Coordinates of C-alpha atoms in Angstrom, one line a residue:
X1 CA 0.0 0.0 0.0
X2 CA 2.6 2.6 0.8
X3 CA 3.8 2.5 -2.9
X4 CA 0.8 3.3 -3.8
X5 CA 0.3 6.6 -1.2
X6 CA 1.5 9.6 -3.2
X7 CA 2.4 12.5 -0.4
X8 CA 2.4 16.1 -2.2
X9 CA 3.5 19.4 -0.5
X10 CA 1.7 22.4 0.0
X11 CA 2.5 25.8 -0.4
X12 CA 2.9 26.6 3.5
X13 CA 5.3 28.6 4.7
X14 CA 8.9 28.7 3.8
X15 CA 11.9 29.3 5.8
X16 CA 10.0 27.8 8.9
X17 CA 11.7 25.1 11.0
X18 CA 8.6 23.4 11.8
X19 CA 5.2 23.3 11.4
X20 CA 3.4 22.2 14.7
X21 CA 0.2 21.5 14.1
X22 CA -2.5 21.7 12.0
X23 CA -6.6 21.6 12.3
X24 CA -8.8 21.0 9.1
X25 CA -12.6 21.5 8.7
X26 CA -13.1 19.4 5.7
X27 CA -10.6 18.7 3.0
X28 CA -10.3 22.5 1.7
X29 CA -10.3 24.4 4.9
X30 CA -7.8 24.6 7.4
X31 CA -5.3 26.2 9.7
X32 CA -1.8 25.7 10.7
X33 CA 0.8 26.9 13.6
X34 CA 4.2 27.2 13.6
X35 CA 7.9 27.9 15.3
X36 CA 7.6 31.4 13.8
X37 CA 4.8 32.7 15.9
X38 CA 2.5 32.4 12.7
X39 CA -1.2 31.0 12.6
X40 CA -2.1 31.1 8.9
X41 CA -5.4 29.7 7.0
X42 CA -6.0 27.9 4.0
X43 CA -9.4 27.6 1.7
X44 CA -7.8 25.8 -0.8
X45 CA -6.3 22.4 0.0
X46 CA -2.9 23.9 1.0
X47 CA -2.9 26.7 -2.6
X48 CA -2.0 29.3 -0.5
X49 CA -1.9 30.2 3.4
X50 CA -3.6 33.5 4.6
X51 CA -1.7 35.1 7.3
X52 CA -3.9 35.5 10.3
X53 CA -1.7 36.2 13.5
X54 CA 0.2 39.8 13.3
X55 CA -1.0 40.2 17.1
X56 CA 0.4 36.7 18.0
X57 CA 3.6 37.1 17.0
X58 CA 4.6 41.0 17.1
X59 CA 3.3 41.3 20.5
X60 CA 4.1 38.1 21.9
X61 CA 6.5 36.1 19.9
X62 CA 6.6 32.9 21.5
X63 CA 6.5 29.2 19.6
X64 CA 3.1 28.0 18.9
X65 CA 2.6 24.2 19.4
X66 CA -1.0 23.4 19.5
X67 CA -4.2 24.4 17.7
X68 CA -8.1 23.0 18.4
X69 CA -11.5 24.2 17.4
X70 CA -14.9 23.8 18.1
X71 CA -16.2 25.3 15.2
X72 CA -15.2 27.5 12.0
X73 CA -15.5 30.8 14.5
X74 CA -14.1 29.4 17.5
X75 CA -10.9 28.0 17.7
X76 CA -7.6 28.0 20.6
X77 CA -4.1 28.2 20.0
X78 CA -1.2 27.3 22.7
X79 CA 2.2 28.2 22.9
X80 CA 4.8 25.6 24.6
X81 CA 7.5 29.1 25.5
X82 CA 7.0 32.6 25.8
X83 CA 9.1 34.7 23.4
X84 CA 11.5 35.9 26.5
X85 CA 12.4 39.2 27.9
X86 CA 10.5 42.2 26.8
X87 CA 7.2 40.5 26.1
X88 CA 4.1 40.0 28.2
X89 CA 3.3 36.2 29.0
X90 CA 0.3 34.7 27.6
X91 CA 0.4 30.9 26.5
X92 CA -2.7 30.6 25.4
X93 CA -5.0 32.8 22.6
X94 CA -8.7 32.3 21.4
X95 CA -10.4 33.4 18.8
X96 CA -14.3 34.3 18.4
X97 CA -14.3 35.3 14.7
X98 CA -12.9 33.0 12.7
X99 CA -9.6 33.8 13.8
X100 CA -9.3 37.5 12.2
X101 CA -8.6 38.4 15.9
X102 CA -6.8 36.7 19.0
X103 CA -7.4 37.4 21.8
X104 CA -5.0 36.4 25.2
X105 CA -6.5 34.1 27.2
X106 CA -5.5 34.5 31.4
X107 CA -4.9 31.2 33.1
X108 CA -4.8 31.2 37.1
X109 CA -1.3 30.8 38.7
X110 CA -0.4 26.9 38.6
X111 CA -1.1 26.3 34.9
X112 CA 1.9 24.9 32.9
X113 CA 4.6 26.8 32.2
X114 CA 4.2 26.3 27.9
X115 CA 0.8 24.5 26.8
X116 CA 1.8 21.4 24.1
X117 CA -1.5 20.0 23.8
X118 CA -5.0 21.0 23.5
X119 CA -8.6 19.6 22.9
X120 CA -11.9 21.5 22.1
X121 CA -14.6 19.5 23.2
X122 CA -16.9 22.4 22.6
X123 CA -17.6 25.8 22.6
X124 CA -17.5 25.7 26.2
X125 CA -15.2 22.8 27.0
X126 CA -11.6 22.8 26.4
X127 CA -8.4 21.3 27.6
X128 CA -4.7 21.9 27.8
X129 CA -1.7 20.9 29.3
X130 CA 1.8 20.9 29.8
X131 CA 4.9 21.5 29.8
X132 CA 7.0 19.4 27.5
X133 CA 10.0 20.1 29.9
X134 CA 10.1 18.2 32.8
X135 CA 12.5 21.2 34.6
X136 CA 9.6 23.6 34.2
X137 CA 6.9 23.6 37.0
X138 CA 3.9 21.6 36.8
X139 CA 3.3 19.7 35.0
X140 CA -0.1 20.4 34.9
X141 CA -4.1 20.2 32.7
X142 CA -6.3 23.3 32.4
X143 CA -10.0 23.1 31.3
X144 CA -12.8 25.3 30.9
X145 CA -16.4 24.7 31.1
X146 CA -17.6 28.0 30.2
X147 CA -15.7 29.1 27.1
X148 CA -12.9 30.7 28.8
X149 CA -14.2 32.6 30.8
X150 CA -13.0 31.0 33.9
X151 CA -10.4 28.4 34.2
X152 CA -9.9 25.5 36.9
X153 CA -6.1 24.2 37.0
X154 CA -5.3 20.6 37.8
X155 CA -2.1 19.6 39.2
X156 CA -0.7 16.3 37.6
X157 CA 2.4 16.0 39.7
X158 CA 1.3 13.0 41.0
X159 CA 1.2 11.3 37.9
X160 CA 3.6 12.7 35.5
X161 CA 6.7 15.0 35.1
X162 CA 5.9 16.7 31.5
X163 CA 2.6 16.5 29.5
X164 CA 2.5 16.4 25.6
X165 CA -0.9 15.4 23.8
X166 CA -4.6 15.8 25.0
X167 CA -7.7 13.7 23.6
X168 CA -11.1 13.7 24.5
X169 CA -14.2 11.4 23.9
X170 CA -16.6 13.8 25.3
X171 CA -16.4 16.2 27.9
X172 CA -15.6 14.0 30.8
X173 CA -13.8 10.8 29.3
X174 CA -10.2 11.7 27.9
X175 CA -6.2 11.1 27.8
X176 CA -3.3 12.6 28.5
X177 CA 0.2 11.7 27.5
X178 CA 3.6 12.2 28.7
X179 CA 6.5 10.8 31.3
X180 CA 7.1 9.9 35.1
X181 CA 10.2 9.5 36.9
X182 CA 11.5 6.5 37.0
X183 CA 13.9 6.2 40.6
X184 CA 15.3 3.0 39.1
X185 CA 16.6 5.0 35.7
X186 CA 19.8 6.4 35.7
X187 CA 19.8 10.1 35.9
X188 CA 21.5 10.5 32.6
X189 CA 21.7 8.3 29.4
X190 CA 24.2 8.5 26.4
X191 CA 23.4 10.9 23.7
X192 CA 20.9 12.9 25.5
X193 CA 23.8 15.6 25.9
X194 CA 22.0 18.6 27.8
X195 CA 18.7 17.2 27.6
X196 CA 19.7 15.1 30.8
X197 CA 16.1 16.2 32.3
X198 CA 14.4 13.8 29.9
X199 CA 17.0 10.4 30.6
X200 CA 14.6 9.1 33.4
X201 CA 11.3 9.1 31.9
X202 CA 8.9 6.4 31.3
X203 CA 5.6 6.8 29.2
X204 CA 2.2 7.5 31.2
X205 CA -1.2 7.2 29.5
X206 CA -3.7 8.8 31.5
X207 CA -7.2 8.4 31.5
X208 CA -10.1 10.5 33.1
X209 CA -13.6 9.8 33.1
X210 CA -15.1 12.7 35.4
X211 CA -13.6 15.3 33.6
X212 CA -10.1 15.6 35.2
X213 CA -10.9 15.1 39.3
X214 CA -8.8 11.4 38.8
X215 CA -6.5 9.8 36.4
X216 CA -5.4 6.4 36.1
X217 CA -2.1 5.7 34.4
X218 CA -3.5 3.1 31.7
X219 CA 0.0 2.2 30.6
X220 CA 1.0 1.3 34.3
X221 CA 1.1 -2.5 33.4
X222 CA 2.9 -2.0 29.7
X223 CA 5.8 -4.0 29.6
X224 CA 8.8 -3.4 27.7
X225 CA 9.5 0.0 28.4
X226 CA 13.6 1.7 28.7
X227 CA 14.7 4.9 30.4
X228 CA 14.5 7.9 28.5
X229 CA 11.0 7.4 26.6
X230 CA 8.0 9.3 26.9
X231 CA 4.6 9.7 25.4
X232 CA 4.0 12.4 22.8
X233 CA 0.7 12.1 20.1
X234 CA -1.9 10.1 20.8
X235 CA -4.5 9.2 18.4
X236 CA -7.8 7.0 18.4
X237 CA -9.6 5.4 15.3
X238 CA -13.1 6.1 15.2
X239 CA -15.1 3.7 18.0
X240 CA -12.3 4.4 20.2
X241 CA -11.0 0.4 20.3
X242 CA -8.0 0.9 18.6
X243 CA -5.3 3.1 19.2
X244 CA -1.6 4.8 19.5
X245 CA 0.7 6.9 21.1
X246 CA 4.1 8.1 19.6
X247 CA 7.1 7.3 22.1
X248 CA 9.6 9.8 22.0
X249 CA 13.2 9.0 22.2
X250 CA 16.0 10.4 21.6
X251 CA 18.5 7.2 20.8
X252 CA 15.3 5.1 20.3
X253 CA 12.0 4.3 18.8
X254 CA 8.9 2.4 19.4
X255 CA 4.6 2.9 19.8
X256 CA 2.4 2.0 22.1
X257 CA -1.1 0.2 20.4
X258 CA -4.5 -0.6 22.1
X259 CA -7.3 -3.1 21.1
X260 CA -9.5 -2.5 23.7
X261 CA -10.5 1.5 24.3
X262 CA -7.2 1.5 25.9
X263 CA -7.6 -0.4 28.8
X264 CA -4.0 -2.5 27.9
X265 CA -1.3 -1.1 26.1
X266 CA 1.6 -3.1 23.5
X267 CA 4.6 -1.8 23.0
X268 CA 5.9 -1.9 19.7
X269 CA 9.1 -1.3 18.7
X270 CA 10.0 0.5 15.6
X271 CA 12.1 -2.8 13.2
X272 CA 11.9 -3.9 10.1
X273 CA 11.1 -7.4 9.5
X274 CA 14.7 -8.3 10.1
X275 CA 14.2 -7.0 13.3
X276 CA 16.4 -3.9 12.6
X277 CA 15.9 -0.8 14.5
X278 CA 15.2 1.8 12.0
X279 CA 13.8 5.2 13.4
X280 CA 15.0 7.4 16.1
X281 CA 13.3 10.3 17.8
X282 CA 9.7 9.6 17.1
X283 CA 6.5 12.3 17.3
X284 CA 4.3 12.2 14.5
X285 CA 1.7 9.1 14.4
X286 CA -1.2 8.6 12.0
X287 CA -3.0 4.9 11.2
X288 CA -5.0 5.5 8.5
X289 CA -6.6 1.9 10.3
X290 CA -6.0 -1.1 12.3
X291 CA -2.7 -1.7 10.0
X292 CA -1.8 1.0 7.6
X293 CA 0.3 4.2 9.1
X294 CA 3.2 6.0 9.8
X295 CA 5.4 6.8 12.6
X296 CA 8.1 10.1 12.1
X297 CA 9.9 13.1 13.7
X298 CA 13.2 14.0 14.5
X299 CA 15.4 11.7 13.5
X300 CA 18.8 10.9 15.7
X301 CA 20.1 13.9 17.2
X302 CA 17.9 15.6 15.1
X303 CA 18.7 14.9 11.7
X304 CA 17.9 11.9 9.2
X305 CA 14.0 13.3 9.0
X306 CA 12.9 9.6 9.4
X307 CA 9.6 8.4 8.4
X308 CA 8.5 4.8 8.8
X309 CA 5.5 2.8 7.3
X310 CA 3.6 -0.4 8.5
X311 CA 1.2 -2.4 7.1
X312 CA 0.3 -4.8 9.5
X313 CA -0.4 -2.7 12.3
X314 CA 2.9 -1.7 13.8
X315 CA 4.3 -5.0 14.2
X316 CA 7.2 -4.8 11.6
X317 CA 8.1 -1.3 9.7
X318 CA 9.6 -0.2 6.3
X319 CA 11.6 2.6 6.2
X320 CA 11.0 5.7 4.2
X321 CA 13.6 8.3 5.0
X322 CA 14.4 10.9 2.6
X323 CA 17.9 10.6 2.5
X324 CA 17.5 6.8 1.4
X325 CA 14.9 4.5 -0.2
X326 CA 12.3 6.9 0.0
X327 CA 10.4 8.1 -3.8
X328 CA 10.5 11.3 -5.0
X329 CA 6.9 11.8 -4.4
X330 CA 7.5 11.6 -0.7
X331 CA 8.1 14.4 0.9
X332 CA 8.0 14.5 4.1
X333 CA 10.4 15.7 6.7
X334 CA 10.0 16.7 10.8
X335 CA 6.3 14.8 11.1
X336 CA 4.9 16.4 14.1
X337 CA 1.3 15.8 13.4
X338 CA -2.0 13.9 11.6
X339 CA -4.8 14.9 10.9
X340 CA -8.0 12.9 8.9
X341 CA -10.6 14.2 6.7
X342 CA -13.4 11.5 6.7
X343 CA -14.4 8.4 7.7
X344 CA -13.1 6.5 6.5
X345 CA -10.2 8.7 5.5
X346 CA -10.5 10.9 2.2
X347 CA -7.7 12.7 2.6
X348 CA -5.1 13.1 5.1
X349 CA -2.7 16.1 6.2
X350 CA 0.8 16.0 7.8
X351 CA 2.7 19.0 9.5
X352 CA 6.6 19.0 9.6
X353 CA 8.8 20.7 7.7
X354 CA 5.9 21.6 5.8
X355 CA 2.2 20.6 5.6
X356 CA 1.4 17.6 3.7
X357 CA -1.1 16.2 2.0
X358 CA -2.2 12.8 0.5
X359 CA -5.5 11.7 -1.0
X360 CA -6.6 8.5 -1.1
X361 CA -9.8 9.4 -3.7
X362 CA -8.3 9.3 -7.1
X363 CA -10.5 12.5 -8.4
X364 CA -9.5 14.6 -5.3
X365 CA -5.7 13.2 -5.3
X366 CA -5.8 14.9 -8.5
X367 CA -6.9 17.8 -7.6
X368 CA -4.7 18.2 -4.8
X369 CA -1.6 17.9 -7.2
X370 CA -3.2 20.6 -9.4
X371 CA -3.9 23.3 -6.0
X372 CA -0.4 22.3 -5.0
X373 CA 1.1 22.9 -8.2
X374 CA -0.4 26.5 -8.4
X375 CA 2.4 29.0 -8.2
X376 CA 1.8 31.6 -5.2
X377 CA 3.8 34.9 -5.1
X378 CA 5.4 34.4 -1.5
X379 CA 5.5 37.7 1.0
X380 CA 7.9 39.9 1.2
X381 CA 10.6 38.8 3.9
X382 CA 11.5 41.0 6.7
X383 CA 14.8 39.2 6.3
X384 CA 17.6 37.0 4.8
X385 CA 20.3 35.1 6.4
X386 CA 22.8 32.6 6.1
X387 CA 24.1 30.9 9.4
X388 CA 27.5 29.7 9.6
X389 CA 29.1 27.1 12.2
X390 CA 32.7 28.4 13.1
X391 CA 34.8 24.9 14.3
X392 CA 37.5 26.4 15.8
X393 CA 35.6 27.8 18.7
X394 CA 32.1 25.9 18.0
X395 CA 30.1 29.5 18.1
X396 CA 27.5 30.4 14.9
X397 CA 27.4 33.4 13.3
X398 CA 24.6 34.8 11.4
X399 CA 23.9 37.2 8.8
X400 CA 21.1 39.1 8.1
X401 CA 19.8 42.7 6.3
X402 CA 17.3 45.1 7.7
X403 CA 15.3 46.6 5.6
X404 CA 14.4 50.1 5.7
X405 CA 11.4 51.5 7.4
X406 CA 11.5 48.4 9.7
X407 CA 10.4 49.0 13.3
X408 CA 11.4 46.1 15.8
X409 CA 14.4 43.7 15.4
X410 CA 15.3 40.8 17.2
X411 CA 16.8 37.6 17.5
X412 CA 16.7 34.4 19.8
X413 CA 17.6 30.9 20.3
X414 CA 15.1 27.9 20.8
X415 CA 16.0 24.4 21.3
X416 CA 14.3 21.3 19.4
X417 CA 12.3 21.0 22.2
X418 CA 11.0 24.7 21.7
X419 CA 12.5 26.1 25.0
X420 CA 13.6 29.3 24.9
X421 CA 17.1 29.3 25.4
X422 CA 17.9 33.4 24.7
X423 CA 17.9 36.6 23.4
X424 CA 20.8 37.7 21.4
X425 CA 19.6 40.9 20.6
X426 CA 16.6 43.2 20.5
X427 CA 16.6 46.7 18.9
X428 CA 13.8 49.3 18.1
X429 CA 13.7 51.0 14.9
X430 CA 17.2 49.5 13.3
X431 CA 19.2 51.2 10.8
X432 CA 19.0 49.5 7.7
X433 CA 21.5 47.5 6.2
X434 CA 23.6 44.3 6.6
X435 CA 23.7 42.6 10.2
X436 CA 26.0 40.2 11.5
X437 CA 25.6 38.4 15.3
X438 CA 27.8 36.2 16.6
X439 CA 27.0 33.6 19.4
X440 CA 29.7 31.7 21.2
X441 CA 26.9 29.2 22.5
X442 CA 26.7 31.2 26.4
X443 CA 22.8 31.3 27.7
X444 CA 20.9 34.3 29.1
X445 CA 22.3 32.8 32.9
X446 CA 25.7 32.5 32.1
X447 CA 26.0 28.7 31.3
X448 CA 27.1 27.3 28.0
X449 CA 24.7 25.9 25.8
X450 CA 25.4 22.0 25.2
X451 CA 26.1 19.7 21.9
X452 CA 23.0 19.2 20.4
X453 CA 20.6 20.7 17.4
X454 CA 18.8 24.5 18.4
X455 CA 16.2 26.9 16.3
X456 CA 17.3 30.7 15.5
X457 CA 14.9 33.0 14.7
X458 CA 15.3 36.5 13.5
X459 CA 11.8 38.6 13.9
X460 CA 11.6 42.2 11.9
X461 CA 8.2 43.4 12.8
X462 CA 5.8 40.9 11.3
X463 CA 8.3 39.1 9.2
X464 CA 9.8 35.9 10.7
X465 CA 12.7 33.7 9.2
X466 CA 14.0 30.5 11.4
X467 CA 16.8 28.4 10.6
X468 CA 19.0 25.1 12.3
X469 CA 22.2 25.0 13.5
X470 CA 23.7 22.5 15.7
X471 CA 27.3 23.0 18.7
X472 CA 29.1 19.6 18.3

């Protein structure tokens, strides 16, 4: 089957490290979020992207990680950090109209400190939680039951150290996904570098059926699992029998399935039939059914853009990486998210890299190709750079021009994780002209930064370019 599955790439947003998340209404009509700050719409299958968050990322700009609606008017965006010093914390925005205005959303002291997931029930019931980073405070689930209005906070130390995804039956009956401690795992693990916080986490699935007042780890009996893994997208087939969660980690890869609404949990490790490990770093998961989907992400220390494919339901994988095996009609790279258009599916959309989209209707897969193939006339950029890794002291150095008229500059460092790790510089109304900054690797605290893969971002006014670089 997976010859046969012809991925095509929208027209979404260039020079973007990652696309979060998506949300689609039908198989025109949806939305996307990114590292940049951006929220953008599309009408047309992935054509074009309108931009639709100027307040979101000039006043704010923080990551956005999640997106949920409950309707065409009223939808909920969360951001997993804050854009550092010099701009006023909100991690959560709704919109009433469609999304032609966000509005900041205040949650009550105690909610996590960056939102990664998010579920509208309904207009009036919604859920988030967080953080991603087990350092940060929490971790934590919000929910409303009033539209936003008011918010209620519920503390999940108890039963986890970060949160990722959120998913919800109904308005009492849902899951959350993340890690606990485990005492018996080492405190640090080999190629986990500075993300040492992560080294002694296993993977909780947590269930609520009175709308947050108790959980119950589902995944408590799961057997199988090693230090340094942690849940990170879940995902039910319609029924709710059959399902998955992603496992992320960073030297290793493997999903967990259910059979029955999630009551037991099977590991699954990521091998081909050989029994070959052959995907590192997971997030992304999307089962078109019981056998047919795909696991990706990262990649090992960030880089290979791995995506693998299974056909019987997770028990034994092929590999389809980009950098090997993999045909040109596949796209794909970064898989953070899936999202299904019908029942069964019609057409299915992937954010990474970029969006993606595949159609398995031959009238509309042709289509698709046509609305992707449409040339769009891209914005002007606020910038353009070209980041450089200097060996002999391990620093980066990047260079950028200003253009005239612009109002607010500034540049910061995220990790792969989307934690904030900076600011290099901020300046209002810059002089136009060539920039170059130079970063030995030295955080906002005076630490060094450690080996591993980060996100720049350079932000001039409205106009947001993000690139990689990596300290070996």
């Amino acid at each position: 089957m997976a010859s046969e599955l012809n991925w095509i790439t929208t027209n979404s947003p260039d020079n973007i490290i990652r696309t979060d998340d998506i949300w689609f209404f039908d198989e025109n009509v949806g939305w996307l979020v990114n590292a940049a700050g951006e929220a953008r719409m599309t009408i047309n299958g992935g054509a074009s992207w309108d931009h639709r968050s100027s307040n979101l990322q000039t006043e704010h700009g923080g990551y956005l990680r999640c997106m949920g609606w409950s309707s065409r008017d009223t939808g909920w965006i969360g951001l997993v950090t804050g854009g550092g010093a010099g701009f006023e914390e909100s991690l959560l925005y709704r919109t009433r109209n469609g999304g032609h205005n966000w509005e900041k959303v205040s949650l009550p002291v105690g909610a996590p400190g960056g939102i990664c997931g998010l579920f509208a029930v309904s207009s009036e019931v919604v859920y988030a939680a967080g953080s991603n980073d087990p350092d940060l405070p929490g971790p934590s689930v919000v929910k409303t039951t009033d539209g936003g209005a008011t918010w209620t906070v519920i503390p999940m130390t108890a039963h986890a150290d970060n949160l990722i995804d959120v998913y919800f039956e109904d308005e009492n009956t849902g899951w959350v996904v993340g890690g606990k401690k485990a005492l018996a795992c080492p405190p640090t693990k080999p190629g986990y570098f500075g993300r040492q916080q992560y080294a002694q986490l296993k993977p909780v699935i947590l269930k609520t059926q009175d709308g947050g007042q108790s959980w119950v780890n589902m995944a408590a009996n799961t057997e199988g699992f090693v230090c340094g893994e942690w849940g990170w997208k879940i995902q039910f087939l319609p029924g709710h029998q059959i399902g998955f969660v992603s496992l992320e980690d960073l030297t290793g890869a493997a999903m967990l399935r259910t059979e029955d609404a999630g009551q037991t949990w099977t590991r699954l490790a990521i091998k081909d039939a050989g029994g070959t490990v052959i995907n590192n770093n997971l997030e992304g998961i999307g089962f078109i059914d019981s056998n047919n989907g795909w696991v990706g992400g990262w990649g090992q220390f960030f880089q290979g853009k791995f995506n693998s494919f299974t056909s019987d339901g997770g028990r034994t994988w092929s590999r389809q990486d980009q950098n090997d095996d993999v045909p040109a009609s596949d796209p794909r790279v970064n898989v953070n998210r899936y999202r299904f258009i019908g029942n069964p599916p019609r057409v299915i959309y992937c954010s990474g890299k970029k969006v993606y989209r595949l159609s398995l209707d031959q009238e509309d897969a042709m289509q698709g190709r046509l609305m992707a193939e449409v040339h769009v006339a891209s914005e002007p950029e606020g910038s353009s750079f070209q980041p450089s890794t200097l060996p002999s002291d391990g620093g980066v150095s990047i260079h950028f021009s200003v253009p005239e008229g612009s109002r607010r500059l500034k540049v910061g460092i995220w990790n792969n994780f989307a934690v904030h790790q900076c600011d290099l510089y901020e300046e209002v109304e810059p002089a136009p002209g060539e920039r170059e900054i130079y970063w030995d690797g030295s955080l906002d605290c005076g630490d060094s930064v450690p080996r591993g893969c980060f996100m720049g971002r350079i932000t001039i006014d409205s106009k947001v370019e993000t690139f990689e670089f990596s300290f070996e």
